[in-house]
Every structure is written in C-alpha cells, then in structure tokens.
Short mmCIF file of C-alpha atoms and ligand atoms in Angstrom, two decimals:
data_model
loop_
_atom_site.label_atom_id
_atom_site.label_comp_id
_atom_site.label_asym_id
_atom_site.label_seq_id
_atom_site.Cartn_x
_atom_site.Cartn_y
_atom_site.Cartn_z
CA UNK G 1 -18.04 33.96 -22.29
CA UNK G 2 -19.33 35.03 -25.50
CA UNK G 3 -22.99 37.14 -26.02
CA UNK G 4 -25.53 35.67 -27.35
CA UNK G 5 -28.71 37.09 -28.97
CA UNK G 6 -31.42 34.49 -29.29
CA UNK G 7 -35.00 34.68 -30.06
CA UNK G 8 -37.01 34.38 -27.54
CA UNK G 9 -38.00 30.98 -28.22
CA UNK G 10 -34.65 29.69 -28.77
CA UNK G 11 -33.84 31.08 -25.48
CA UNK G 12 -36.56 28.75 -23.98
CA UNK G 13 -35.65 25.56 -24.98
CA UNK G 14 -31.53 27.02 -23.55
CA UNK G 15 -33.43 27.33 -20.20
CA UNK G 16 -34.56 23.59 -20.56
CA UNK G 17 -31.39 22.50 -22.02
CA UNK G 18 -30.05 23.80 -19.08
CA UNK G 19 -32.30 22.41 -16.45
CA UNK G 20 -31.25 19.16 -18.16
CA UNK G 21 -27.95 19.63 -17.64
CA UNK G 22 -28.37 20.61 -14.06
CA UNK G 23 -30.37 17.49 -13.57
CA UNK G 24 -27.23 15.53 -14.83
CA UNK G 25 -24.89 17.36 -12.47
CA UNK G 26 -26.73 16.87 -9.43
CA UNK G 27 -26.83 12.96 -10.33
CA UNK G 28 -30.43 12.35 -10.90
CA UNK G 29 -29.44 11.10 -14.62
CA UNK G 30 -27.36 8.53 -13.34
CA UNK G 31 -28.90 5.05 -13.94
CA UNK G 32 -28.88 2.77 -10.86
CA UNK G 33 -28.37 -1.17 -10.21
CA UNK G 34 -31.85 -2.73 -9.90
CA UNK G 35 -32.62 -5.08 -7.19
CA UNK G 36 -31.88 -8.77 -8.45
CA UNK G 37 -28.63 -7.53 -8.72
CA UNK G 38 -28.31 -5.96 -5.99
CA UNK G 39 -29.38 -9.24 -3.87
CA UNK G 40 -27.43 -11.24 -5.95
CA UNK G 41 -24.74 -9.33 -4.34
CA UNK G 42 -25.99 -9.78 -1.00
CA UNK G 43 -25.47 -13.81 -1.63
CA UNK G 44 -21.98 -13.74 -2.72
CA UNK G 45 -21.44 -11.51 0.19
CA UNK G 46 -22.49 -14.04 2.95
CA UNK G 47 -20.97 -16.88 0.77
CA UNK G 48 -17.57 -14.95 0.79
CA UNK G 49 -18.51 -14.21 4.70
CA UNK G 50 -18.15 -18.08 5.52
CA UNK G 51 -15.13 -19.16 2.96
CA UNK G 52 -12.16 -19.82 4.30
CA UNK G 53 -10.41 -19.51 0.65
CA UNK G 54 -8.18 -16.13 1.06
CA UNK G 55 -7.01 -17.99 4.35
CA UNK G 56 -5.61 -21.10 2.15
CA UNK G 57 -4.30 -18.58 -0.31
CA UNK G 58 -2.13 -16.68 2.70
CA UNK G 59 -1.37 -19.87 4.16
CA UNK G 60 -0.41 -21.37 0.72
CA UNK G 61 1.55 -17.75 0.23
CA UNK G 62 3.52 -17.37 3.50
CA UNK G 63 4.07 -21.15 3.41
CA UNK G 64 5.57 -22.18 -0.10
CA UNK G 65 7.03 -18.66 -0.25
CA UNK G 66 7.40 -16.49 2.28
CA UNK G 67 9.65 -13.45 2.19
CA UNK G 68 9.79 -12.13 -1.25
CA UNK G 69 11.34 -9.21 -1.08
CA UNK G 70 11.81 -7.19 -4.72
CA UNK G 71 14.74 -8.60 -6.84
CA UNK G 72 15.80 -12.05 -4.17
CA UNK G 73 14.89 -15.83 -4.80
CA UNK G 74 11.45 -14.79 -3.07
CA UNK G 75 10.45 -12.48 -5.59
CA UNK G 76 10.99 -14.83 -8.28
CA UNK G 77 9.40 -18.02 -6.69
CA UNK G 78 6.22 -15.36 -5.36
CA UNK G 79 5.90 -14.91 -9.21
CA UNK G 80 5.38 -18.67 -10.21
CA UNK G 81 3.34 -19.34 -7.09
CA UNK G 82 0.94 -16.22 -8.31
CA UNK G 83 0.59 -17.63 -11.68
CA UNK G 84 -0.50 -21.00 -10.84
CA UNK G 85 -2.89 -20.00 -8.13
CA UNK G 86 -4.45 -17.66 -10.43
CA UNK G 87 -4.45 -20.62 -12.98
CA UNK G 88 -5.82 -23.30 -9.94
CA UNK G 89 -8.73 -20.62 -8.74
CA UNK G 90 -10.18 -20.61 -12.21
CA UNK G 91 -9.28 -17.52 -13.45
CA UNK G 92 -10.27 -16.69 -17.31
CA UNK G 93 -6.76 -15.33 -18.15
CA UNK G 94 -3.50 -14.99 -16.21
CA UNK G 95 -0.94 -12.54 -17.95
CA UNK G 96 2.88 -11.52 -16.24
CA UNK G 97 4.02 -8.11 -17.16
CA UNK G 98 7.85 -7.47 -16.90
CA UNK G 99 8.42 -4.63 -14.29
CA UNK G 100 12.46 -3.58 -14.01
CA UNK G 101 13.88 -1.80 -10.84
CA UNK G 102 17.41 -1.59 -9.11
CA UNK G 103 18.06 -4.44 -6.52
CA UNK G 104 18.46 -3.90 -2.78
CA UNK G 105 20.40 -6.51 -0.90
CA UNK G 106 20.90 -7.11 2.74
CA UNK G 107 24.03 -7.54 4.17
CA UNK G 108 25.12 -8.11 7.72
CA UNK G 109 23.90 -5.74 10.42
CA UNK G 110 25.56 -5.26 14.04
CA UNK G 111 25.45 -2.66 16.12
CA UNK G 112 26.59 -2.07 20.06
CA UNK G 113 27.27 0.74 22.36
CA UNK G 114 30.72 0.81 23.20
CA UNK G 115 30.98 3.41 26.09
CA UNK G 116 29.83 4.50 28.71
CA UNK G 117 28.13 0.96 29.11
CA UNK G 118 28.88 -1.20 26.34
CA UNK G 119 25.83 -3.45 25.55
CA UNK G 120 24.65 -5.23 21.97
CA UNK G 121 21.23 -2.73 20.50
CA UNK G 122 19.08 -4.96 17.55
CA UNK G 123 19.03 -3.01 14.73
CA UNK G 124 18.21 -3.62 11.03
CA UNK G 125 19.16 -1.78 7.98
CA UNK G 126 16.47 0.58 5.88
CA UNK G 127 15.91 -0.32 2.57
CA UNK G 128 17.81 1.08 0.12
CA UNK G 129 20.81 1.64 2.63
CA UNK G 130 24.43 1.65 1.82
CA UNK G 131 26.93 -0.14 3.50
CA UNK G 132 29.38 1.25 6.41
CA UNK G 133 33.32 0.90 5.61
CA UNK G 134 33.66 -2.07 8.22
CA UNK G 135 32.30 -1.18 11.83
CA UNK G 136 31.65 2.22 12.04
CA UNK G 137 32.99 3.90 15.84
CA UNK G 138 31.24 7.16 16.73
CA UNK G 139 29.45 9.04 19.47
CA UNK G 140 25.80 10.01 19.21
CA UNK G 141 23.82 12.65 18.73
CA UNK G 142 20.61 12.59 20.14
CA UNK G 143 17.58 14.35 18.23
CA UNK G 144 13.59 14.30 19.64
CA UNK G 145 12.65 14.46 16.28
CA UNK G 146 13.33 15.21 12.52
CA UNK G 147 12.80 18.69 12.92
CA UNK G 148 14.59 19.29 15.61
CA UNK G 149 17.48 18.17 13.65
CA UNK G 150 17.13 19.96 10.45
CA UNK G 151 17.18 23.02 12.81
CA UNK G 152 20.49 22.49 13.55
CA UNK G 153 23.37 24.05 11.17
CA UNK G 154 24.57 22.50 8.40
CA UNK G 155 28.10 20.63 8.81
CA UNK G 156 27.66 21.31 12.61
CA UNK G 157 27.81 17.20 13.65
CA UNK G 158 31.66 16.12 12.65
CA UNK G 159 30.82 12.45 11.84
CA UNK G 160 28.84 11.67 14.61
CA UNK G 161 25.53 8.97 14.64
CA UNK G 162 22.58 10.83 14.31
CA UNK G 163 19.89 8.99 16.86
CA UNK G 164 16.20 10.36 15.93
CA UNK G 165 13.90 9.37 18.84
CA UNK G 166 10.64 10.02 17.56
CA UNK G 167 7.85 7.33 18.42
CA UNK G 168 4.72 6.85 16.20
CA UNK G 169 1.28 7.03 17.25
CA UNK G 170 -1.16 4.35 17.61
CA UNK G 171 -4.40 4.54 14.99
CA UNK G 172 -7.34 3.07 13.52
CA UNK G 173 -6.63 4.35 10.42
CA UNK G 174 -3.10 4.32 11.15
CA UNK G 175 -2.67 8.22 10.51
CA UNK G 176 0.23 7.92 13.15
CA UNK G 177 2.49 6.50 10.22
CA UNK G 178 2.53 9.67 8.09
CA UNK G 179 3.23 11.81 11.16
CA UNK G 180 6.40 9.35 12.09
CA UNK G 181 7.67 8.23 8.78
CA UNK G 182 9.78 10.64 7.11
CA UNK G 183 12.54 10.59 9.80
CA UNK G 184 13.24 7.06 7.85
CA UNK G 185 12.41 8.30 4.41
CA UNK G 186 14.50 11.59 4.12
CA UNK G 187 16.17 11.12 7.84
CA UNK G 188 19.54 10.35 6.02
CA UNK G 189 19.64 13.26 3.93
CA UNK G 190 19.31 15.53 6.58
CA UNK G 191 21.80 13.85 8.89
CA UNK G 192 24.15 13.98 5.85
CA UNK G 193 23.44 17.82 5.38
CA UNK G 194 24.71 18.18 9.18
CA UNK G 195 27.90 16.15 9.16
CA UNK G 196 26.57 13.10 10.24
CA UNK G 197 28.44 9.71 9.30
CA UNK G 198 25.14 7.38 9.79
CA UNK G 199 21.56 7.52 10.77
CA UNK G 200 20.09 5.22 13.80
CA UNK G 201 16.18 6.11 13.86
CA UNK G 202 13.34 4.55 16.63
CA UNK G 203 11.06 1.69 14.67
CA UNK G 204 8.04 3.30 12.47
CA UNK G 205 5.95 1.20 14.12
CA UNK G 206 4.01 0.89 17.49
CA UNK G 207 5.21 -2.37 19.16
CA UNK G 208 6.94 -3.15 22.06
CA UNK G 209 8.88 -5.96 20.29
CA UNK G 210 12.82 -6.26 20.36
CA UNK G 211 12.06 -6.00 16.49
CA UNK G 212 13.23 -3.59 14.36
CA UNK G 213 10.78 -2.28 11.10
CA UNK G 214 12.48 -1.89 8.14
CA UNK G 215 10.98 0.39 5.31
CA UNK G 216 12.33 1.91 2.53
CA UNK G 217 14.40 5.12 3.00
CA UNK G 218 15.88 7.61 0.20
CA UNK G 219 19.07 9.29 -0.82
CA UNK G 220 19.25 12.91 -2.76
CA UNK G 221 21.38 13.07 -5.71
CA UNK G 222 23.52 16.20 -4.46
CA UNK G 223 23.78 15.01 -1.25
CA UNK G 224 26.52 12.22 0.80
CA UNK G 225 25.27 8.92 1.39
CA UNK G 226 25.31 7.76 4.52
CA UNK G 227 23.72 4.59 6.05
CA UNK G 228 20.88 4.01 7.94
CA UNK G 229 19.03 1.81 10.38
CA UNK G 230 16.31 1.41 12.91
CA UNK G 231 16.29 0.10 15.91
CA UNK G 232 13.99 -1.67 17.85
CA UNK G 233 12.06 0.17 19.91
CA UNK G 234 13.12 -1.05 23.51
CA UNK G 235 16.47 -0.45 21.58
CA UNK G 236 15.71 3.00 21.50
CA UNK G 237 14.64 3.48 25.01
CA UNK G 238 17.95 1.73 26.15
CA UNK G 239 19.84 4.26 23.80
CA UNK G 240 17.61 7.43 25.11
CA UNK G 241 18.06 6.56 28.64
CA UNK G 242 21.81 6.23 27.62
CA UNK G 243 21.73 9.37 26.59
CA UNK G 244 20.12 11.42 29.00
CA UNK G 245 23.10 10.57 31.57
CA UNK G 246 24.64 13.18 30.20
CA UNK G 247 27.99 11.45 29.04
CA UNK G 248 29.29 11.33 25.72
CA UNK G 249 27.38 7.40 24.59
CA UNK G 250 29.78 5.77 21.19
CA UNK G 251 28.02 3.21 18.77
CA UNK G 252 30.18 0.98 16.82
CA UNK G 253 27.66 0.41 13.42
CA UNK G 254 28.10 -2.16 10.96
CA UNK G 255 26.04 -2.22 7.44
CA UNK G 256 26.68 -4.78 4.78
CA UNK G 257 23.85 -3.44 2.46
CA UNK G 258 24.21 -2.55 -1.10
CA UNK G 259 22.33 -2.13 -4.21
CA UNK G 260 23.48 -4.51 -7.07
CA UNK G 261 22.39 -4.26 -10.76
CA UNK G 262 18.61 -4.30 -12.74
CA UNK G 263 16.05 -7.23 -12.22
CA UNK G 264 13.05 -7.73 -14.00
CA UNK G 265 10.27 -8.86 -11.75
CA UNK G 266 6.00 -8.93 -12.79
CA UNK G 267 2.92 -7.49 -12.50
CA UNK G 268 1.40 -10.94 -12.10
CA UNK G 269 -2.58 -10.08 -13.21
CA UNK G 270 -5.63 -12.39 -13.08
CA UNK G 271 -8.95 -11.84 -14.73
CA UNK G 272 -12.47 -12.84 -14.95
CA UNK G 273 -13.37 -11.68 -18.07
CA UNK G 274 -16.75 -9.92 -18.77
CA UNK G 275 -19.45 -11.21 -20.58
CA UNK G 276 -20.57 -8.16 -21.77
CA UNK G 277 -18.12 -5.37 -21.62
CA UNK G 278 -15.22 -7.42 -21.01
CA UNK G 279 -12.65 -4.35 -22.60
CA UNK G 280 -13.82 -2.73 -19.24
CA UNK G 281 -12.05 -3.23 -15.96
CA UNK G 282 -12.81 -3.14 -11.96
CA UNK G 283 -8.84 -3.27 -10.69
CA UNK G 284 -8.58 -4.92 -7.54
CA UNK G 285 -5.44 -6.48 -6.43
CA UNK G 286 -2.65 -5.83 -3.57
CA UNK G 287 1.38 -6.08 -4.05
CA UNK G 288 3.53 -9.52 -3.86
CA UNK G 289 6.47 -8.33 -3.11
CA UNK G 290 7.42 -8.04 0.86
CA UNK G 291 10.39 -6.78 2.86
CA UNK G 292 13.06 -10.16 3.98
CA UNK G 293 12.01 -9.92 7.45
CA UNK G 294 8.88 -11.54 8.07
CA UNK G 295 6.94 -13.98 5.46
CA UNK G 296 4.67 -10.65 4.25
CA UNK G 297 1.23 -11.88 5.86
CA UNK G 298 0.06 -8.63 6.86
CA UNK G 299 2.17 -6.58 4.05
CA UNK G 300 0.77 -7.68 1.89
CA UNK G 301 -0.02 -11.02 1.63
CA UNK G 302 -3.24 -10.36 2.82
CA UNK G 303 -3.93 -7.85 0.29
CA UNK G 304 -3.45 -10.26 -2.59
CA UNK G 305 -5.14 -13.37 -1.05
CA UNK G 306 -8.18 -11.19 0.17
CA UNK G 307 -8.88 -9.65 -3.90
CA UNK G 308 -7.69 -13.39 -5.29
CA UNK G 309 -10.36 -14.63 -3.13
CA UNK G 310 -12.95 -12.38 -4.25
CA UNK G 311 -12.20 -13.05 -7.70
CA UNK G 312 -12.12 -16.40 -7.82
CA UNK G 313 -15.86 -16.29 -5.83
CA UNK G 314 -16.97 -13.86 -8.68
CA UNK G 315 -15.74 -15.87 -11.13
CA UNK G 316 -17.40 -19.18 -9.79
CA UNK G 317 -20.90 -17.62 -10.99
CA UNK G 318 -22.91 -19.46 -13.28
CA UNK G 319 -22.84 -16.12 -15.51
CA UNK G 320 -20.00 -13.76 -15.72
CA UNK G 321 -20.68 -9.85 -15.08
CA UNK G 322 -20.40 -7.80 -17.22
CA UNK G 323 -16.90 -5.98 -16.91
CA UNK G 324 -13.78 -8.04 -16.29
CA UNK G 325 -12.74 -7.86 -12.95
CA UNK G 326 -9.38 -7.76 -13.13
CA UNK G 327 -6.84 -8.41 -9.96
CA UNK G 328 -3.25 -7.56 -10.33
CA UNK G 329 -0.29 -8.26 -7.91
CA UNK G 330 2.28 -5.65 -8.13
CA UNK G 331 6.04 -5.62 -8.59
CA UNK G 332 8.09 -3.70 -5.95
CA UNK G 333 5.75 -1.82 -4.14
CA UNK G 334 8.17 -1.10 -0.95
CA UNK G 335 10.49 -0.09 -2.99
CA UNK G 336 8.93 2.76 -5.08
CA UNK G 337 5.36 1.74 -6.53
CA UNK G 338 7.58 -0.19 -9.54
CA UNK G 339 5.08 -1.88 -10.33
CA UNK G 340 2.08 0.35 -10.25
CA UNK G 341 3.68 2.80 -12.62
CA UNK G 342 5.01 -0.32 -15.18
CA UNK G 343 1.25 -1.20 -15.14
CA UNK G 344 -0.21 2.89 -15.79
CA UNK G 345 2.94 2.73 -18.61
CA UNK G 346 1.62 -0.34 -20.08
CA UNK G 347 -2.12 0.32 -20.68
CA UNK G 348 -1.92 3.94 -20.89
CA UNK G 349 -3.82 3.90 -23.70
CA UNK G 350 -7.17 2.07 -22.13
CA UNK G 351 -6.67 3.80 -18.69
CA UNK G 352 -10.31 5.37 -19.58
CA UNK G 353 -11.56 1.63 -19.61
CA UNK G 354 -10.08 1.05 -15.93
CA UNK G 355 -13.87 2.40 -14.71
CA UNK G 356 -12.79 2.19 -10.97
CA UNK G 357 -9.86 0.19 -8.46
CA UNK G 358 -9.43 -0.51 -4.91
CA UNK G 359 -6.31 -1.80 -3.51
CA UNK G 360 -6.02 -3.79 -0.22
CA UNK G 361 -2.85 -2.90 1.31
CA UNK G 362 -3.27 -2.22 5.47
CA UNK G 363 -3.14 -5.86 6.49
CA UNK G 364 -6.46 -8.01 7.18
CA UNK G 365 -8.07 -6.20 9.94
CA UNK G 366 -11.76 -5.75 9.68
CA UNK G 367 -13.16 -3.07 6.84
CA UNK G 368 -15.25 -0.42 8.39
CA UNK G 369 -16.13 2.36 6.29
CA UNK G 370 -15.89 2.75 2.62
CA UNK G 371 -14.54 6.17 0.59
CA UNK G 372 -14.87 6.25 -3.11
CA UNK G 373 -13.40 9.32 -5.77
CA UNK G 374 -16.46 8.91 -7.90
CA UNK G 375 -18.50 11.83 -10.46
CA UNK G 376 -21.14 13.60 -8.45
CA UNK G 377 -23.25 11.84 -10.43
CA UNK G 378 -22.25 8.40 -9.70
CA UNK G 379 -22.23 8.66 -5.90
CA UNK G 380 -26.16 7.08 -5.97
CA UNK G 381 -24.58 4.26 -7.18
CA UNK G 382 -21.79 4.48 -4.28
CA UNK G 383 -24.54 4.70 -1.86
CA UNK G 384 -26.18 1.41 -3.39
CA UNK G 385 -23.11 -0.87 -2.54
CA UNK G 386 -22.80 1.01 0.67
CA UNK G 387 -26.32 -0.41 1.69
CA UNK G 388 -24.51 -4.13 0.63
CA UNK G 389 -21.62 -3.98 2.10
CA UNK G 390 -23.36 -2.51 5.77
CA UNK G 391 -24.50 -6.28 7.18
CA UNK G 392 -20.59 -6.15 7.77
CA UNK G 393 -20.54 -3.58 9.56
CA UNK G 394 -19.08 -0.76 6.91
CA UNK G 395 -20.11 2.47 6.87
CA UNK G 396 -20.50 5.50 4.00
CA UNK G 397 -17.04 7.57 4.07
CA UNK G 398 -16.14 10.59 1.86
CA UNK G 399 -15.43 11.03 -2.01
CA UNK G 400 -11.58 11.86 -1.19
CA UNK G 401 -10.60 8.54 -1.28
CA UNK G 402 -6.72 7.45 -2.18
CA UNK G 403 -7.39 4.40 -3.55
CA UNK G 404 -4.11 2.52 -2.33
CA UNK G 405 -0.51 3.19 -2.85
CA UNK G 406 -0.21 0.99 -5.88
CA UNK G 407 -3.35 2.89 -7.67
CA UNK G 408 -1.43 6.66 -7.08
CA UNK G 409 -0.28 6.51 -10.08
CA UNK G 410 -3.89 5.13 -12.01
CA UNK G 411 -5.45 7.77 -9.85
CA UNK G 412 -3.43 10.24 -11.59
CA UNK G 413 -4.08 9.14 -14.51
CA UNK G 414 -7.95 9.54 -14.17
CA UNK G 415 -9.11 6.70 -12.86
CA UNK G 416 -12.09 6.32 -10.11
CA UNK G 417 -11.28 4.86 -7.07
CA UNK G 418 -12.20 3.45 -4.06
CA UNK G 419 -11.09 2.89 -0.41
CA UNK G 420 -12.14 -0.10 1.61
CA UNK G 421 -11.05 0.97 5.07
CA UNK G 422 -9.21 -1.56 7.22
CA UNK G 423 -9.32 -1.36 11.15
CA UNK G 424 -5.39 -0.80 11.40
CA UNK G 425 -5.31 -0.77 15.55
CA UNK G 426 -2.60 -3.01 15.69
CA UNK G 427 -0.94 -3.40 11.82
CA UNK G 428 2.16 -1.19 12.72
CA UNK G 429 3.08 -3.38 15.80
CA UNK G 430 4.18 -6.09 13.05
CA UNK G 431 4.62 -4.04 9.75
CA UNK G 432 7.89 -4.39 8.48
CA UNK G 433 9.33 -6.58 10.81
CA UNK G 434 10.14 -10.52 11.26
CA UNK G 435 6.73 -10.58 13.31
CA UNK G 436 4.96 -9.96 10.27
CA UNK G 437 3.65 -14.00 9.68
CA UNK G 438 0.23 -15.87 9.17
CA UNK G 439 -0.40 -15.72 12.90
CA UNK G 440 -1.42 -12.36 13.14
CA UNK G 441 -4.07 -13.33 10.93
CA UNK G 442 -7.42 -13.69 12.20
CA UNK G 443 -9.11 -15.85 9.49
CA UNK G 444 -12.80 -14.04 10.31
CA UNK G 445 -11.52 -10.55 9.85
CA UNK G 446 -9.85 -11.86 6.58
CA UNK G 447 -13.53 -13.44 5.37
CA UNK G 448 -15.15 -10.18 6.68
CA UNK G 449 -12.39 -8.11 3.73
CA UNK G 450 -13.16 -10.84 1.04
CA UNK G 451 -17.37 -10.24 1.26
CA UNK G 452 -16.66 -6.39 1.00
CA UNK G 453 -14.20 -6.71 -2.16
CA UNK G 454 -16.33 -9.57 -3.83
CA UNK G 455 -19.36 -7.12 -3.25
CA UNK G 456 -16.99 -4.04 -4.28
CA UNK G 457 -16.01 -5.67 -7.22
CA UNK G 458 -19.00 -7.46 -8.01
CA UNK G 459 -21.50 -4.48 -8.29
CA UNK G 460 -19.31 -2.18 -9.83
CA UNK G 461 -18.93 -4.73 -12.81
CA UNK G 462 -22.59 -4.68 -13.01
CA UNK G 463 -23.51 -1.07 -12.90
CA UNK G 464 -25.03 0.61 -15.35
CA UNK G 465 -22.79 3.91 -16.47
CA UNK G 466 -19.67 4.50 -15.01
CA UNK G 467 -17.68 6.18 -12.50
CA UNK G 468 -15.35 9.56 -13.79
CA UNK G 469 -12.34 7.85 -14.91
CA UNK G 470 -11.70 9.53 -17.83
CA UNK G 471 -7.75 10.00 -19.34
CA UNK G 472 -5.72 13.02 -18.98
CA UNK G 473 -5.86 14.00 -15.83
CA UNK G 474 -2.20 13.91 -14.64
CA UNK G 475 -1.48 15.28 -11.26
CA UNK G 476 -4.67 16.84 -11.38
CA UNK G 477 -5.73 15.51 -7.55
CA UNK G 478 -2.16 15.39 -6.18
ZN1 ZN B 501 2.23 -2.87 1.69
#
C-alpha cells in the first residue's frame, strides 16, 4: 500500500469514509423488502401451498412424454410439450435455444453367469457406454470398492470383468451419492488401466429393487474403452455371494450401446417479464431431459413442473414484479450439463443481470432448509425470505450453497445462488431407474416445493439491491 500524508483534517473525514465503508461491509447499508411485500409473499405462498398445478404439469409431462432421454424421439417431443405449456400457463415470452451434444443410444443388454452356477443377472448399460463385440465370456474379478482396485497393478487383470461391489449410503441430503458414484463415472478407466475387458458395478442407488440405475459414466482419451454396466442391486448380492465360494465365477456380457452423430436439442426458457427491471433475471428452472428408463418424474420432471408452477402463480398477479423471473429447462443435463453451459455461452454478456438462480433437481421431496451464495451484505435480505418460507417448515442454512448442477457453470460465472433443500430419504431408491414414474410423487410434498420457489422467486424479484453476481469470476469458487 502506498503512504499517505494528509492533513489532519483530511485524515478525519478518511476515518468516516471508512466507518462508512465498514458499515457497508457488515450489511447494514443493504436496503430491505418492506412488509406489504413481504405478506404479499406470504399469500402466494399458501395459494401455491393448496394448487395442485405442478402435479398436472408432471402428470401432463410423464404422460404425453415420458422418457426423454438427450438426442431420442423423447427429447424432441419433451421440447414441443415445454413450449406449449409454457405458452398455455401464461407465460410473457417462451424462447428455445439450440443446445448441440453427441448422441447416446441404447442397444440390447444381457448378461448371465455361466459357471459355476449359471443363472440370468439384470443389468443395464451406463450412459455413454460402448458396445461389447457380441457376448462377451470372461471370469470376474471381484473388487470392495474403487480403490481397492486402482491399488492393484496396472495390466495385472488379462481381460477379465471387473465387478465393483460398493453400496451407497442412505441420506437426507443424499451425501451417500458422492461417496458411491465415481466407481460408475471413472470405474471404466481404471478397469481399463488394469487389463480389464468390461466393467459390472453395484446400482448408485439405495433400493432393494431388481432395477438397475443407469447414470452417465466417462472414458479418458489415452485410455481403452471398455464397456460398462450396473447391475441391480440383489444382482450384485447374487454375484458377491457367487464370488465368495471361492471358485473361479464367468459372465457372458452383451452391450449393444453406441454413440451416433450431433443433435441439436433446447434450452426451452419461459418468462414473466418484469415490470420494472425486466433486463434483470431470478433463474429458476430444472432439466427436461431424462435417462430411457423410467418416464423422469423424480429426475427431473419434478424439477421443471415445480419452477413452471411457481411461475405461472407469479405471473397470474394482477401486477408483475419487478425483475423477470425467468425459468429455463435444460438440454442434456445427464449427459454433461449441455445445456447449462449453451445457456452461460449464450448470455455471457448479461450474466451480471442474472441477480440470483435456484435449480430444483433432487426429486419432489419436501424442502427443509434453505442455503444461499449471497454478498455479506445481502444476507438480511436472505434472512427476510427465510422468515417466509418457515410456515413450511424450512429452515436458515449456510452461504456455501451450490445452486444446482445446471447453475455450476452460472455460478462460475458470478452469479448468486441459492439452494432450496429437498428431503432426499428415499430419491436414490428410484433415481435412474425404470421405477422412476409419477407414483413416487406425493402431490403435497410437490405443493410444499412450489410455495418455497414461488416465494424464492417472488421476493427476490422484488428486492431492493441485489445479490453479488457480478461477471468475471471464473472458477473463482470451484
Ligand atoms: Zn437430474
């Protein structure tokens, strides 16, 4: 820092100056919402608390559509059926952004043991896997965990199936996922480094179902490719206890999976415009797309019907507020956050008007605390919507939130955010699998996640000053 030499009374009005400054940091400067707003919120809470409209939408969703995975018939037909809901719920403005990616396809999947006691196992492929050359024949090797296989030498397995037995943990806040997951995303690699001619992994998921969950799963460029699938977890038991005999146990394995060409799908992006500020934005939204399995109630069906729904309520105000609340429904999620970084590309350049986001995207159980990324200084406004959204049962969380997978990429960019947390007991029991359908829906839990976003949304249109985002912050959280 450079000296200064000031007179004294110069120096004076730096000590005030200062004290000003301080008074900004700490947050006192910060205007707040003022009550007739605040209980205007509280209305279109309890209103969204007794609609039954994000129910229609899912049922409308997993109905007329249903699987929609990115780049099939589903992904095209979720598009048009976005667009003219958007257009039937009122919405000001309803724009599609084009959002390119590779194309996964399915193909058939078999696979059996074939000695020492030959029985048929349910498995599924991983997204993103390649085929096997006809029905693969090889004996198993048996691994507790990811680590415990990269531990191993490299080139030690001769072409044997790699069987990872590692079993996720159940959570609220499903932090068991994390712990489990990257024996699917990066098991095949590793396998591949060892010799391995294919990768059989448990289920991510919780359930007792004969169901596998598929889930997207990567390749490295230096490395073979080698396919991969998950079985369902009573699957894996039968394959463990298999094991554990002691006797050499052969799987025949046979993937018809492949990647095939570009498609273009959307961003598919609804607003109620502002009255005021409308250049401004509250992003709320959740992704279409879905893996082929189930009809994508949970993942994430519920996601986009819950922030439609709150919208839509918002928008049926007598006056608009005053930022545009905007809800998008992104391209490709499962498959890479596609769409989330063809929507950061495209408005790049107003990211700094995106004043904060909140994606719903950990099915429709019940939200019970709430976790913004906010300025010090805006965190009395934080506390404000807090004291709205508590009637349902949601308390204050930290100012580390993640926003949502689909706003990683806004986040980076600068932009505020905001997590509404779901109860996720039971989401990983049906994630990813063909048990993921309407059913699992309870239609109150889904009204309780439509009053918190409407009130989310609502009050952040309407308050005074903002919330951080500001551009240029790349990586600068991550
Ligand atoms: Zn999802």
């Amino acid at each position: 820092m450079r000296r200064l030499v000031l007179p004294r009374i110069a120096s004076a009005a730096l000590i005030i100056a200062a004290l000003l400054l301080t008074a900004v940091g700490t947050g006192s400067a910060q205007p707040l919402l003022d009550d007739a707003t605040l209980s205007q919120a509280a209305s279109l809470r309890d209103e969204a608390r007794s609609s039954e409209l994000a129910y229609e939408i899912l049922e409308s969703l997993t109905t007329e559509v249903g699987p929609r995975m990115a780049g099939s018939s589903g992904d095209e037909r979720a598009v048009a059926w976005a667009q003219a809901k958007f257009e039937q719920l009122g919405f000001d403005r309803v724009t599609l952004e084009p959002v390119t990616f590779p194309a996964w396809r399915r193909g058939r999947e078999t696979a059996r043991v074939v000695a020492p006691f030959p029985q048929p196992l349910v498995v599924t492929a991983l997204g993103g896997s390649i085929a096997t050359d006809g029905e693969l024949h090889a004996p198993v090797a048996h691994f507790a965990t990811l680590d415990e296989l990269a531990a191993i030498p490299d080139g030690s397995l001769d072409g044997q199936i790699v069987f990872i037995s590692n079993r996720m943990k159940r959570f609220r806040d499903g932090a068991g996922y994390g712990q489990a997951v990257a024996a699917r995303s990066s098991g095949a690699v590793t396998a591949a480094k060892k010799g391995a001619s294919a990768i059989l992994i448990r289920s991510i998921g919780t359930d007792q179902d004969r169901l596998p969950h598929t889930g997207l799963m990567s390749y490295a460029l230096d490395v073979r490719r080698i396919p991969a699938a998950a079985l369902s977890n009573p699957d894996a038991d039968l394959l463990a206890n298999m094991v554990k005999r002691g006797r050499p146990v052969e799987v025949a394995l046979e993937l018809g999976s492949y990647w095939e060409g570009d498609y273009t799908s959307y961003n598919v992006i609804g607003d109620i415009v502002g009255s005021t500020q409308p250049e401004e934005y509250v992003l709320i939204g959740g992704h279409l797309d879905s893996w082929d399995l189930g009809t994508g109630a949970i993942d994430d069906g519920a996601g986009c019907a819950i922030t439609m729904a709150a919208g839509a309520l918002i928008g049926r105000l007598d006056a608009a507020p005053r930022r545009t609340i905007r809800v998008v429904l992104y391209a490709n999620e499962e498959q890479g956050l596609h769409g989330a970084r063809a929507y950061r590309q495209a408005h790049a350049t107003e990211m700094d008007r995106h004043i904060i986001g909140a994606e719903s995207d950990f099915g429709a159980g019940p939200i019970y605390r709430f976790s913004s990324r906010v300025k010090p200084s805006a965190l009395g406004l934080i506390d404000q919507l807090t004291q709205v959204l508590s009637p349902l049962g949601v308390v204050r969380g930290d100012n580390n939130a993640s926003g949502g997978p689909d706003l990683i990429p806004m986040r980076q960019a600068g932009m505020a955010v905001a997590t509404l947390h779901q109860d996720g007991t039971d989401y990983f029991d049906y994630h990813h699998t063909a048990n993921d359908t309407l059913d699992k829906v309870n239609p109150e839990h889904l009204a309780q996640n439509v009053a918190a976003y409407t009130v989310f949304a609502f009050l952040s249109a309407m308050a005074p000053g903002d919330f951080g985002t500001r551009l240029g912050l790349e990586n600068a959280d991550d």
